[in-house]
Short mmCIF file of C-alpha atoms in Angstrom, two decimals:
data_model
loop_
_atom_site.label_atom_id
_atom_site.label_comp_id
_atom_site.label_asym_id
_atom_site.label_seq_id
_atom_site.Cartn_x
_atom_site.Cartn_y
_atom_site.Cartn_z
CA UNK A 317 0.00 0.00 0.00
CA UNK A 318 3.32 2.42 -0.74
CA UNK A 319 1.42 5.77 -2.35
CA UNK A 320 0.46 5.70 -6.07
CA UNK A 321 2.13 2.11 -6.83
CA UNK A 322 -0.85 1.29 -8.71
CA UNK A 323 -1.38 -1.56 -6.63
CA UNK A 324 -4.59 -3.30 -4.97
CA UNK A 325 -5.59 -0.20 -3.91
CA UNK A 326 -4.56 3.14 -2.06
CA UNK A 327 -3.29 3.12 1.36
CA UNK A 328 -4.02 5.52 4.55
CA UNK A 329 -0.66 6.26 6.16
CA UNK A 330 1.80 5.88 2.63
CA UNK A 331 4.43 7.02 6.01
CA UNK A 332 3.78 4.69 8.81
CA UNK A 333 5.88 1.19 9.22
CA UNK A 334 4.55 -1.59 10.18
CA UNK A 335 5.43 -5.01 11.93
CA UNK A 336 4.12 -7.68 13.32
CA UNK A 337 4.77 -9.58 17.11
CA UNK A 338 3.90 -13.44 17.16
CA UNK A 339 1.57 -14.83 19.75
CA UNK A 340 -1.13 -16.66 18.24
CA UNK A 341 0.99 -19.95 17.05
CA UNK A 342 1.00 -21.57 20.25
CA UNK A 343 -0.45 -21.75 24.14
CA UNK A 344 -1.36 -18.05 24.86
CA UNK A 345 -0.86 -17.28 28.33
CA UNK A 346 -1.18 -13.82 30.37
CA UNK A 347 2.81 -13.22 30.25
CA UNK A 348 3.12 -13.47 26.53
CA UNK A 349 -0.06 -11.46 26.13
CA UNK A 350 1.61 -8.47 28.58
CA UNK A 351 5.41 -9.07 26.72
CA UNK A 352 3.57 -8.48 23.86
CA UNK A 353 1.19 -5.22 24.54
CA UNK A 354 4.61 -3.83 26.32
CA UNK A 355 6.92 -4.54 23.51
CA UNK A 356 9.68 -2.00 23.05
CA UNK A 357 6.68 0.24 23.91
CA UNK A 358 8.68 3.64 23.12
CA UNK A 359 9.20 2.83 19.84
CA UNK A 360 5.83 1.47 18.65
CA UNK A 361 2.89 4.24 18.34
CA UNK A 362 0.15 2.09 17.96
CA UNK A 363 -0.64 -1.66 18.30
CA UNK A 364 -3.35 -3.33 16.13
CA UNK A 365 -5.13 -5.88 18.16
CA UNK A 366 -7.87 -8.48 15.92
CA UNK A 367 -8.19 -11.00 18.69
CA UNK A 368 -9.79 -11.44 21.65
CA UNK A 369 -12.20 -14.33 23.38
CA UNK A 370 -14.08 -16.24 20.98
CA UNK A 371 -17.47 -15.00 19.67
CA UNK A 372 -19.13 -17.69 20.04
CA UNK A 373 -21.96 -15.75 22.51
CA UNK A 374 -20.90 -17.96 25.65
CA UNK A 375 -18.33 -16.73 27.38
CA UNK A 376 -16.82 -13.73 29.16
CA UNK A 377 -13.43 -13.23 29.01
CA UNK A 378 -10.81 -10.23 28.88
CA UNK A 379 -6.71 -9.40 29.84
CA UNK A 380 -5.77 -11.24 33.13
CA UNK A 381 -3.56 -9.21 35.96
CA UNK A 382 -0.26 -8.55 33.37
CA UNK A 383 -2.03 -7.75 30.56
CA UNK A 384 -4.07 -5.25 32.63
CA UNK A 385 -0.88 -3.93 33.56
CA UNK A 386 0.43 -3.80 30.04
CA UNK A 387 -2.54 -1.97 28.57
CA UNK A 388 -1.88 0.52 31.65
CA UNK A 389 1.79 0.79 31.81
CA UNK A 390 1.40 1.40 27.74
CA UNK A 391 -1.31 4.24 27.96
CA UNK A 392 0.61 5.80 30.58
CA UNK A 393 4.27 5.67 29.87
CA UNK A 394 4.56 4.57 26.34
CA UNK A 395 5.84 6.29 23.49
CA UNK A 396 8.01 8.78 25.83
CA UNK A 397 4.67 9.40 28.06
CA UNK A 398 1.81 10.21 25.59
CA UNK A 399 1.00 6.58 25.24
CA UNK A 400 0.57 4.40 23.20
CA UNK A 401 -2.51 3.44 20.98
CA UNK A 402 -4.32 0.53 21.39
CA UNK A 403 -6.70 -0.45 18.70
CA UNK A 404 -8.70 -3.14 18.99
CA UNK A 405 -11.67 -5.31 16.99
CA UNK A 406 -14.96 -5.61 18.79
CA UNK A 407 -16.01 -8.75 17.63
CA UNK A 408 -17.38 -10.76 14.76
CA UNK A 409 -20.00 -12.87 16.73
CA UNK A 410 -22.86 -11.24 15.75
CA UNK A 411 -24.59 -13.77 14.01
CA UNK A 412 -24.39 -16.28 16.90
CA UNK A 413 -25.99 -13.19 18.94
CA UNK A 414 -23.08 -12.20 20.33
CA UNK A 415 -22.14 -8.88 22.96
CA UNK A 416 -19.12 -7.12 23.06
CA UNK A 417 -20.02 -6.08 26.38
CA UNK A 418 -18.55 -9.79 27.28
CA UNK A 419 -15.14 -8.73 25.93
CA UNK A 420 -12.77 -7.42 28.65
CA UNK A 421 -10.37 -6.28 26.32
CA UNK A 422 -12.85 -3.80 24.43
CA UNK A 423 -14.08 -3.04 27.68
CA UNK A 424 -10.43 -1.52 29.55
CA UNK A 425 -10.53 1.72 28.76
CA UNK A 426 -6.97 2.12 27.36
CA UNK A 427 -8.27 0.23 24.24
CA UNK A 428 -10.42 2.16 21.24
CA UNK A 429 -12.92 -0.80 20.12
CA UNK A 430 -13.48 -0.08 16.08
CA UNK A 431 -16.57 -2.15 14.34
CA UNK A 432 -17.26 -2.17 10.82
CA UNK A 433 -19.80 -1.55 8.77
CA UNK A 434 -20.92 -2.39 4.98
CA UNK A 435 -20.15 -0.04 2.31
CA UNK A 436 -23.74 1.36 2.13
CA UNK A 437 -23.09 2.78 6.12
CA UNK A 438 -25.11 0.00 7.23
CA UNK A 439 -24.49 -2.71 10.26
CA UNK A 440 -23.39 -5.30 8.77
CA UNK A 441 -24.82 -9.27 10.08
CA UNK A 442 -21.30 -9.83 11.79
CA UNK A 443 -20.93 -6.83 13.92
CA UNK A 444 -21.37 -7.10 18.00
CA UNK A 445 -22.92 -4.18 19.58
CA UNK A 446 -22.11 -2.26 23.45
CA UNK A 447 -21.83 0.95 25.15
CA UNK A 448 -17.80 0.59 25.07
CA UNK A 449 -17.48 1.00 20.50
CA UNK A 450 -16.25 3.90 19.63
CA UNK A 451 -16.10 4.03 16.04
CA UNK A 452 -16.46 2.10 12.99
CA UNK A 453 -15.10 1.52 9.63
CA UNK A 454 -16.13 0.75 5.99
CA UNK A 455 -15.23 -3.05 5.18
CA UNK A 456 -18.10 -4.37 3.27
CA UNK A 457 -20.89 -7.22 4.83
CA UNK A 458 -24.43 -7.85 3.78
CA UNK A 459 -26.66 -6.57 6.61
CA UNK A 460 -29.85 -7.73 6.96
CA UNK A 461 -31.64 -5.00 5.15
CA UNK A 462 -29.60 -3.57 2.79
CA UNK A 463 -29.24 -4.91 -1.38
CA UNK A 464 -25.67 -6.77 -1.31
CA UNK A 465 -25.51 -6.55 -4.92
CA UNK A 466 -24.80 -2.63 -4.42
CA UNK A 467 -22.12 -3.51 -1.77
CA UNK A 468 -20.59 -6.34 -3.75
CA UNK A 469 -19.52 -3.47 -6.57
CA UNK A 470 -17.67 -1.65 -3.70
CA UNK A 471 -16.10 -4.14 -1.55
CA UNK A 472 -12.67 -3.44 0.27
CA UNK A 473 -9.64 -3.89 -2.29
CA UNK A 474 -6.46 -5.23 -0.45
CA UNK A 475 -3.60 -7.07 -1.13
CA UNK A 476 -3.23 -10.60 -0.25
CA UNK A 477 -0.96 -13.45 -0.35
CA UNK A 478 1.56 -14.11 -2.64
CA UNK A 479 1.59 -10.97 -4.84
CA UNK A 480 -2.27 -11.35 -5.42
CA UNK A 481 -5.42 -8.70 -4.47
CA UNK A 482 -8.56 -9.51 -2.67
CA UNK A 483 -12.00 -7.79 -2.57
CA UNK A 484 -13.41 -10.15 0.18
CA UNK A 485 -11.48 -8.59 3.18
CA UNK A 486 -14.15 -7.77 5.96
CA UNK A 487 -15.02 -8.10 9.54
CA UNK A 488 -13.76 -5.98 12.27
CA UNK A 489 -10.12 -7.94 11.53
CA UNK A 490 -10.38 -5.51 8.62
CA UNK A 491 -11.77 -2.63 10.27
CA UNK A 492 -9.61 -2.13 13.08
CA UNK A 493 -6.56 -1.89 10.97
CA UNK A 494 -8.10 1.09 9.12
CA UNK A 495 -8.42 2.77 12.05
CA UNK A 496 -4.80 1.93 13.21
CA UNK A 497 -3.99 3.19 9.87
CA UNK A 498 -6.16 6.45 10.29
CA UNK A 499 -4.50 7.24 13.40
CA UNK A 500 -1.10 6.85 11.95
CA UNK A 501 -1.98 10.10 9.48
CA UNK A 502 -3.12 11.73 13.08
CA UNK A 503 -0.22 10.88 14.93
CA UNK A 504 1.90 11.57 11.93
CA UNK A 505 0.33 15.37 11.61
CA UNK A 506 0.38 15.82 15.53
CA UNK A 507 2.37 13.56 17.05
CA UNK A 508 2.11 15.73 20.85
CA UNK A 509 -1.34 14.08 21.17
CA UNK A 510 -1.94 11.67 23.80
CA UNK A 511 -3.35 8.32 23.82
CA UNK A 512 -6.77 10.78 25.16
CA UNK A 513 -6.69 12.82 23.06
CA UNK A 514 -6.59 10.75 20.04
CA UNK A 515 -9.73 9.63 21.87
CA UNK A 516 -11.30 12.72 22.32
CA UNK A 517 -10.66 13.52 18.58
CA UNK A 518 -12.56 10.64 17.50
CA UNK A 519 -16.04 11.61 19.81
CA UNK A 520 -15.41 14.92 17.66
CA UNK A 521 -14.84 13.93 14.45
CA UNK A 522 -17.01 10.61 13.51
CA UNK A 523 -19.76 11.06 11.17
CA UNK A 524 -23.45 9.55 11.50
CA UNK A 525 -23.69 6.66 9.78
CA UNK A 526 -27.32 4.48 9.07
CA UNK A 527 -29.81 7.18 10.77
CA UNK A 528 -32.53 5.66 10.42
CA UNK A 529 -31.08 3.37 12.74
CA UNK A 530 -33.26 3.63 15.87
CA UNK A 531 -30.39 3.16 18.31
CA UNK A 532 -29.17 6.40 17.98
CA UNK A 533 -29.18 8.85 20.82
CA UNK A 534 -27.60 12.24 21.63
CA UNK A 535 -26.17 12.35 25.01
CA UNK A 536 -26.35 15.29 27.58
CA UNK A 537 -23.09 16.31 25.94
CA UNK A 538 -24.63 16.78 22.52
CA UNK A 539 -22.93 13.72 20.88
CA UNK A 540 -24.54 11.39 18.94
CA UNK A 541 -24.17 7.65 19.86
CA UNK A 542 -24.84 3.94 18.96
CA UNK A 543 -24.68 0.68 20.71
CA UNK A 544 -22.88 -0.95 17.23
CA UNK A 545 -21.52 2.59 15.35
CA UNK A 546 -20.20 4.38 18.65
CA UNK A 547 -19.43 7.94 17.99
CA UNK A 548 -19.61 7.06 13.96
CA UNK A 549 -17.90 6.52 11.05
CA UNK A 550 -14.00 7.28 11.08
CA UNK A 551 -13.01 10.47 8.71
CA UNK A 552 -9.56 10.72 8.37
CA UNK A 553 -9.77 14.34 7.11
CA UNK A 554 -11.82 15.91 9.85
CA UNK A 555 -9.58 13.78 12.04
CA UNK A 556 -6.59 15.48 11.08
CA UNK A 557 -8.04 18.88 10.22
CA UNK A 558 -9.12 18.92 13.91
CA UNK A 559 -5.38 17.12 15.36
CA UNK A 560 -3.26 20.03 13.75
CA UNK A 561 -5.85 22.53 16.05
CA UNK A 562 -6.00 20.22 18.91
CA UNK A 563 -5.10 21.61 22.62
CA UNK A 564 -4.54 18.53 24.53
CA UNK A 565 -6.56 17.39 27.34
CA UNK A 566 -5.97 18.19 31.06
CA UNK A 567 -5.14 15.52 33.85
CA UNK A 568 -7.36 12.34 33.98
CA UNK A 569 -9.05 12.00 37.36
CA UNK A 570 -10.91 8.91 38.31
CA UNK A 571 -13.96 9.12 41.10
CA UNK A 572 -15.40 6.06 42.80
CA UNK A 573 -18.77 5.43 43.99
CA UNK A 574 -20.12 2.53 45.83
CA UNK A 575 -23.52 1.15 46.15
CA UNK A 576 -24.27 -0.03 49.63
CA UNK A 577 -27.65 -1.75 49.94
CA UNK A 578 -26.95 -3.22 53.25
CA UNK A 579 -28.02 -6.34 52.25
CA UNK A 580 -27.81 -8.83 48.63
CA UNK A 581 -30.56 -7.38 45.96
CA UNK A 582 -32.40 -10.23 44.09
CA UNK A 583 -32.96 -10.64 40.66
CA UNK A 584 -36.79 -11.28 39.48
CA UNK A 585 -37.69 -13.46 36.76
CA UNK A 586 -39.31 -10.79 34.78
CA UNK A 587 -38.82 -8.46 32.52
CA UNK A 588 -41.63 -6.55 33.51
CA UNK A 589 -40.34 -5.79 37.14
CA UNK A 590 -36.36 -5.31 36.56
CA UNK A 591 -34.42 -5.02 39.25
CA UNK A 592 -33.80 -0.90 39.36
CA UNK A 593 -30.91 0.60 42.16
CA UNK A 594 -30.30 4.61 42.17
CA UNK A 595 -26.53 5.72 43.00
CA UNK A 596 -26.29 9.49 43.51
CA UNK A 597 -23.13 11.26 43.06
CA UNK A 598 -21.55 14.44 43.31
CA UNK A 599 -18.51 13.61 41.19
CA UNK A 600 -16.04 13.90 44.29
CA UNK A 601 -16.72 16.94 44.51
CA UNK A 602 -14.19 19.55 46.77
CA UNK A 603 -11.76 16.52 46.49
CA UNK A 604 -8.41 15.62 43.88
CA UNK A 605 -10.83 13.04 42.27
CA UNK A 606 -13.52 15.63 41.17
CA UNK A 607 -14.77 15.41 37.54
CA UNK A 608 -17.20 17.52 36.38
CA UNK A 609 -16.32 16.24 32.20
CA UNK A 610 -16.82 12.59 31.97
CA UNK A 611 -14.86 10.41 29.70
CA UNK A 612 -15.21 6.33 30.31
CA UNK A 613 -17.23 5.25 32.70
CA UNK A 614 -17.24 1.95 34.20
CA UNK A 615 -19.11 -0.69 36.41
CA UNK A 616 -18.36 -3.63 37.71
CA UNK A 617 -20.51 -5.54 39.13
CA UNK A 618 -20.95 -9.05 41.19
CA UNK A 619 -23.87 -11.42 40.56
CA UNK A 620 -25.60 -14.85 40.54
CA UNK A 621 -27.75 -15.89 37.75
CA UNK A 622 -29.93 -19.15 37.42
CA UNK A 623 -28.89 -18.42 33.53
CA UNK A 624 -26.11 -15.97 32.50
CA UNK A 625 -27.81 -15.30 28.66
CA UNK A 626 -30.96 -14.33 30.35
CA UNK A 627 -29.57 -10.92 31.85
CA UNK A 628 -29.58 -7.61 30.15
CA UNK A 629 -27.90 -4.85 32.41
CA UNK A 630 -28.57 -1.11 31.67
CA UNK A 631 -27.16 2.06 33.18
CA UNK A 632 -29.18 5.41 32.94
CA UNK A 633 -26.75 8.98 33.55
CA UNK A 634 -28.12 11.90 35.25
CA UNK A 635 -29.07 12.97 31.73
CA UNK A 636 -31.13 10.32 31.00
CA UNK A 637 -28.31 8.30 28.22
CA UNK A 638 -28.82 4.95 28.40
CA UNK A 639 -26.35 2.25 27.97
CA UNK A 640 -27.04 -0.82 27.29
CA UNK A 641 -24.17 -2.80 29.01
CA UNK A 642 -25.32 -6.16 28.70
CA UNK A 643 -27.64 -7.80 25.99
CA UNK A 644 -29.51 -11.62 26.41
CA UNK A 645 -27.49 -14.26 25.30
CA UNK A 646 -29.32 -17.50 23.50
CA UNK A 647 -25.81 -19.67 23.62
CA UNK A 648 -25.03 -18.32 27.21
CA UNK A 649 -26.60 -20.78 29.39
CA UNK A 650 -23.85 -20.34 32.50
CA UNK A 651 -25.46 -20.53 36.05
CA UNK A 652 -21.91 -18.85 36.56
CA UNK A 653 -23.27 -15.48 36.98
CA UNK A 654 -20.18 -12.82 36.87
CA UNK A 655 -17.70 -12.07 39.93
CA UNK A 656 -16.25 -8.32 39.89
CA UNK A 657 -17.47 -7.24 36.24
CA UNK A 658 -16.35 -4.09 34.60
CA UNK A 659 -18.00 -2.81 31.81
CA UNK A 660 -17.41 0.53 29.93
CA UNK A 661 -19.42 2.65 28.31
CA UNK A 662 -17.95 5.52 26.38
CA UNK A 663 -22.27 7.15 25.81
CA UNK A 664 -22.21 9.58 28.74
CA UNK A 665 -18.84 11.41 27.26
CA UNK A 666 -18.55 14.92 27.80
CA UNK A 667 -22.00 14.84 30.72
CA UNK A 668 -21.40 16.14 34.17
CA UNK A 669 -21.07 13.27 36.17
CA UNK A 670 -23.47 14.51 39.58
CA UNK A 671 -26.76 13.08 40.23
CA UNK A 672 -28.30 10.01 40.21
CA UNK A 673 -27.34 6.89 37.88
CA UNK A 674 -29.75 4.45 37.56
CA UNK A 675 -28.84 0.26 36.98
CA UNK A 676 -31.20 -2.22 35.60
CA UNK A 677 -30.86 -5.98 35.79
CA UNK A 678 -33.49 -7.45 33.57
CA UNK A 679 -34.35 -11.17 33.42
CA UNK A 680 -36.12 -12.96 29.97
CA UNK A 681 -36.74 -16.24 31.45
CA UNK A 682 -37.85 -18.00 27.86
CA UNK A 683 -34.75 -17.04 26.07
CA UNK A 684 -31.48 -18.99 26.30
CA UNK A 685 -31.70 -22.64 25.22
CA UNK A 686 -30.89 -25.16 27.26
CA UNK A 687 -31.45 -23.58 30.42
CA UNK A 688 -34.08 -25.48 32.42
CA UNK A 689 -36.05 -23.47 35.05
CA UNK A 690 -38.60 -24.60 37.92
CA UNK A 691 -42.11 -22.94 37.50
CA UNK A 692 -42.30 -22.13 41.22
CA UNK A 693 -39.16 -20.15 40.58
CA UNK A 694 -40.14 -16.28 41.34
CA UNK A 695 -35.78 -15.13 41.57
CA UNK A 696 -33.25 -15.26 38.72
CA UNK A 697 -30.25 -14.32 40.76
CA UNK A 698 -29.16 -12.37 43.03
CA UNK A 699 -26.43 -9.16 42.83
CA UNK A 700 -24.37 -8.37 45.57
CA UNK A 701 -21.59 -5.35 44.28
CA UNK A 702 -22.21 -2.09 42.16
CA UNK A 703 -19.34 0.04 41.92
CA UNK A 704 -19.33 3.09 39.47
CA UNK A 705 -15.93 4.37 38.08
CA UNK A 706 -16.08 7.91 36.72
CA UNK A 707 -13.18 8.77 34.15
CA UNK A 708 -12.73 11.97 33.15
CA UNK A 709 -11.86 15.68 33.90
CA UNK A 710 -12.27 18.88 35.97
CA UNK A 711 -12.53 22.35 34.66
CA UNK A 712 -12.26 21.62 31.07
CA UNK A 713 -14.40 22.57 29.26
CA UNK A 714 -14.19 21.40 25.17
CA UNK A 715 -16.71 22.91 22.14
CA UNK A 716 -19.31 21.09 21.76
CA UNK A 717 -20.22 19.68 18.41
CA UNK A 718 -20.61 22.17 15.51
CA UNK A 719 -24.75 22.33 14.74
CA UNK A 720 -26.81 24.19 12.41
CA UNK A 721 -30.07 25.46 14.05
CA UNK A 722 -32.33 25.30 11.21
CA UNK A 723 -32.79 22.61 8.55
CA UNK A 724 -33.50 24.57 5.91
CA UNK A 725 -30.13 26.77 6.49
CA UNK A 726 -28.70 23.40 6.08
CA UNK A 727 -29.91 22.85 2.53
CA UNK A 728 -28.75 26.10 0.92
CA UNK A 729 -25.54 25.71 2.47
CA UNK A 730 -24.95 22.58 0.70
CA UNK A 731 -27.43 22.69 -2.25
CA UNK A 732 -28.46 19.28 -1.48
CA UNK A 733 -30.16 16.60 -3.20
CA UNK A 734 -34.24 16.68 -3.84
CA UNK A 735 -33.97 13.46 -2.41
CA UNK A 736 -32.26 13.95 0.62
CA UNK A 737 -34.24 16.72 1.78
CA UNK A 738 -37.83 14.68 1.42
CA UNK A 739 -35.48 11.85 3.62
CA UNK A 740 -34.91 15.08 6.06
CA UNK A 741 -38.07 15.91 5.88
CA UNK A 742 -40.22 12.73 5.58
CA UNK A 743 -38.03 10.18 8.35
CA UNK A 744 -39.14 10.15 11.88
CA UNK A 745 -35.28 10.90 12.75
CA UNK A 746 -34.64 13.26 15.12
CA UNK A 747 -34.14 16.47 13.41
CA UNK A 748 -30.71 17.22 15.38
CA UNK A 749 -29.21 14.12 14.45
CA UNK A 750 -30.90 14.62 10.69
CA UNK A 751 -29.28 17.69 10.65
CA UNK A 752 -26.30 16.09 11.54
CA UNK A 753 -25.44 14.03 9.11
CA UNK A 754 -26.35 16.36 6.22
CA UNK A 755 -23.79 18.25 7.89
CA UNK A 756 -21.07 15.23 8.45
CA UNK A 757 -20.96 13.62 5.31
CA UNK A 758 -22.04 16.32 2.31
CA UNK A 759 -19.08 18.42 3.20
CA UNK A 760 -15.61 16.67 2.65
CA UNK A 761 -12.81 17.79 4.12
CA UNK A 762 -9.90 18.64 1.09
CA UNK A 763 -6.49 19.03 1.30
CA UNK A 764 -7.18 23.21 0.97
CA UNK A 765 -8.97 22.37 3.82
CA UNK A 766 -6.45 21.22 6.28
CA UNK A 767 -3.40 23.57 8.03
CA UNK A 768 0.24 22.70 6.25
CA UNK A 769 2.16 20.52 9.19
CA UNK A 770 5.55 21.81 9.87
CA UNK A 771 8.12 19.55 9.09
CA UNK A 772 10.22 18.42 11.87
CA UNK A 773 13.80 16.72 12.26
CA UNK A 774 13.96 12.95 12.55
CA UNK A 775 14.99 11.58 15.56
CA UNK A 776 18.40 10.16 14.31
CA UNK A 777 18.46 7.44 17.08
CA UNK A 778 14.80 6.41 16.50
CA UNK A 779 15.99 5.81 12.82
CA UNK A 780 18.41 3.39 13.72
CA UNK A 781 16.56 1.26 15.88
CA UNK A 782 15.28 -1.82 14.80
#
């Protein structure tokens, strides 16, 4: 993918280098996971991760003690103290009803979690969905209401083995290496910005993608968000055009709140009377740990379950964004339940943490197969920890999403389409996320459009290391 070699296709980053460290050829164990994610960790920028626990809709897994210490140590003292970038796939199990919410490794909040979707913008029937995706990328994938024919004509051009090309690359495996690529060109026009802020530049930057998608929701912050798309489809020229202005972000503080029942909650089996518990907040306030910006937030939880695939587990901000942490299951038929938790959800970014968060625990007794039940059964488990992590930041205050108050402004700006205004106008969309992406994907960003980057002087050591 060199620039211009007529080729397969075009590459993203003609600049970046790439290599590749081993671990998938034999026993993987949490030591050669952590050697890995730590290797020669002020050299590498960004590491490309397509693996993860299978997708298979059964199990949760995620990084054991040193890989949670890798992805740490990386984010915090990599790449001379910026830290590294840690891409990784969200998952391909969506046909076997899969949740990403089960994946500890999307879930650690030094990771960005990149989905795809098909070349029409649409989800394809692979991707996972949960509150911790921040972004997704074109790869191709019939979807289950889109016409594949169109997306057949446009699928992903790569090259593949032995000096051939491919147009059957997709899944987040393909995805996620975009994005890796994408940041590259960011790093490479502003390399100053932190393993945050290249997080913060991608709530700022994706476009809407799909919006007639019902999932979508804008938070308190004036984001949109999705459950499968995250912030939205990757642009890697608002990306940059935004890098080269970029002032980076201030401390990260992290604010803990416990929820003390004084006694084990229990679980009903039914949906109709979910188990609900209120945590109130005031964001640490008057202490080191106060955040008043939010960025990740996490919670981990500790529960039985009669059967695992049953539970769906939502978390409601002061705003009233909901996450949906957890979906049901069919495969997962674990009486296991889940012992200290975390999830992540990136949906509440940019809200005021203080006031009251609301959990649900909901129960669907007649959906997992193979999980057998007693009728006199009233309880589906029973959850005894709630924690709530608050990421984030105090006192800084960052512009909110550009927006255009009126619709019809909107048109005349961009002398759209006939037919895109009677989708504007006709769609029950929200108008604000309508408006949106008019706004996001009629106007490109061109190379007029973006600052020249000064050139700097190599770093003659870096150039002879290996």
């Amino acid at each position: 993918m060199q620039a211009n070699n007529s080729f397969c296709g075009v590459g993203i980053a003609f600049n970046a280098r790439i290599g590749g460290i081993r671990i998938l050829d034999g026993k993987v164990t949490d030591a050669l996971e952590a050697a890995a994610l730590s290797y020669n960790n002020n050299y590498i920028d960004i590491y490309t991760c397509c693996w993860g626990p299978n997708d298979n809709g059964m199990v949760f897994d995620g990084p054991r003690n040193l890989t949670t210490k890798a992805l740490k140590e990386g984010a915090e003292k990599g790449r001379g103290g910026k830290g590294n970038i840690f891409i990784w796939a969200s998952g391909n199990g969506g046909l076997a009803n899969d949740h990403c919410g089960t994946d500890g490794y999307v879930n650690n909040i030094y990771t960005v979690a990149v989905g795809a979707v098909s070349n029409l913008g649409l989800s394809p029937f692979y991707s996972e969905a949960c509150a911790a995706v921040m972004a997704v990328v074109p790869t191709g994938g019939s979807s289950a209401y889109s016409y594949s024919f169109l997306e057949d004509e446009n699928s992903l051009v790569t090259t593949e083995l032995d000096g051939k090309c491919t147009n059957t690359f997709k899944g987040t495996s393909s995805a996620a290496p975009m994005a890796a690529a994408v940041i590259a060109l960011v790093l490479q026009a502003n390399p100053d910005l932190t393993w945050r802020d290249v997080q913060h530049l991608i709530v700022r930057t994706c476009k809407v993608c799909d919006p007639m998608d019902e999932d979508w929701s804008i938070n308190g912050a004036g984001y949109h968000v999705h459950h499968k798309y995250g912030f939205g489809m990757l642009d890697a020229g608002r990306l940059v055009k935004k890098a080269l202005r970029w002032t980076n972000v201030g401390p990260q503080r992290q604010c803990v709140v416990d929820f003390h029942a004084g006694q084990t909650r229990s679980i009903a089996i039914s949906t109709e009377h979910p188990l609900i518990l209120n945590l109130t907040t005031d964001g640490c306030t008057g202490t080191e740990n106060e955040v008043d910006s939010l960025e990740h937030v996490q919670v981990t939880v500790s529960l039985s379950s009669i059967c695992r695939g049953d539970l769906s587990i939502f978390l409601t901000s002061p705003y009233g964004t909901v996450s949906q942490l957890l979906g049901i299951r069919e495969a997962d038929n674990s009486k296991e339940g889940l012992t200290n938790w975390t999830f992540t959800t990136v949906h509440s970014w940019g809200e005021d943490p203080k006031g009251t968060w609301k959990l649900t625990v909901k129960d669907d007794s007649v959906y997992t197969f193979g999980c057998r039940r007693r009728y006199s059964e009233t309880t589906a488990g029973f959850i005894t920890q709630f924690k709530l992590t608050l990421w984030g930041t105090y006192r800084t205050k960052f512009p909110k999403k550009e927006k255009l108050k009126h619709s019809g402004v909107l048109y005349n700006r961009y002398n759209l389409q006939e037919s895109l205004t009677e989708f504007i106008e006709n769609s029950q969309v929200n108008l604000e996320l309508a408006e949106a992406f008019v706004s996001e994907n009629i106007k490109r960003v061109n190379e007029a459009d973006i600052p020249s980057v000064k050139t700097k002087k190599k770093n003659v050591e870096e150039e002879k290391r290996v």
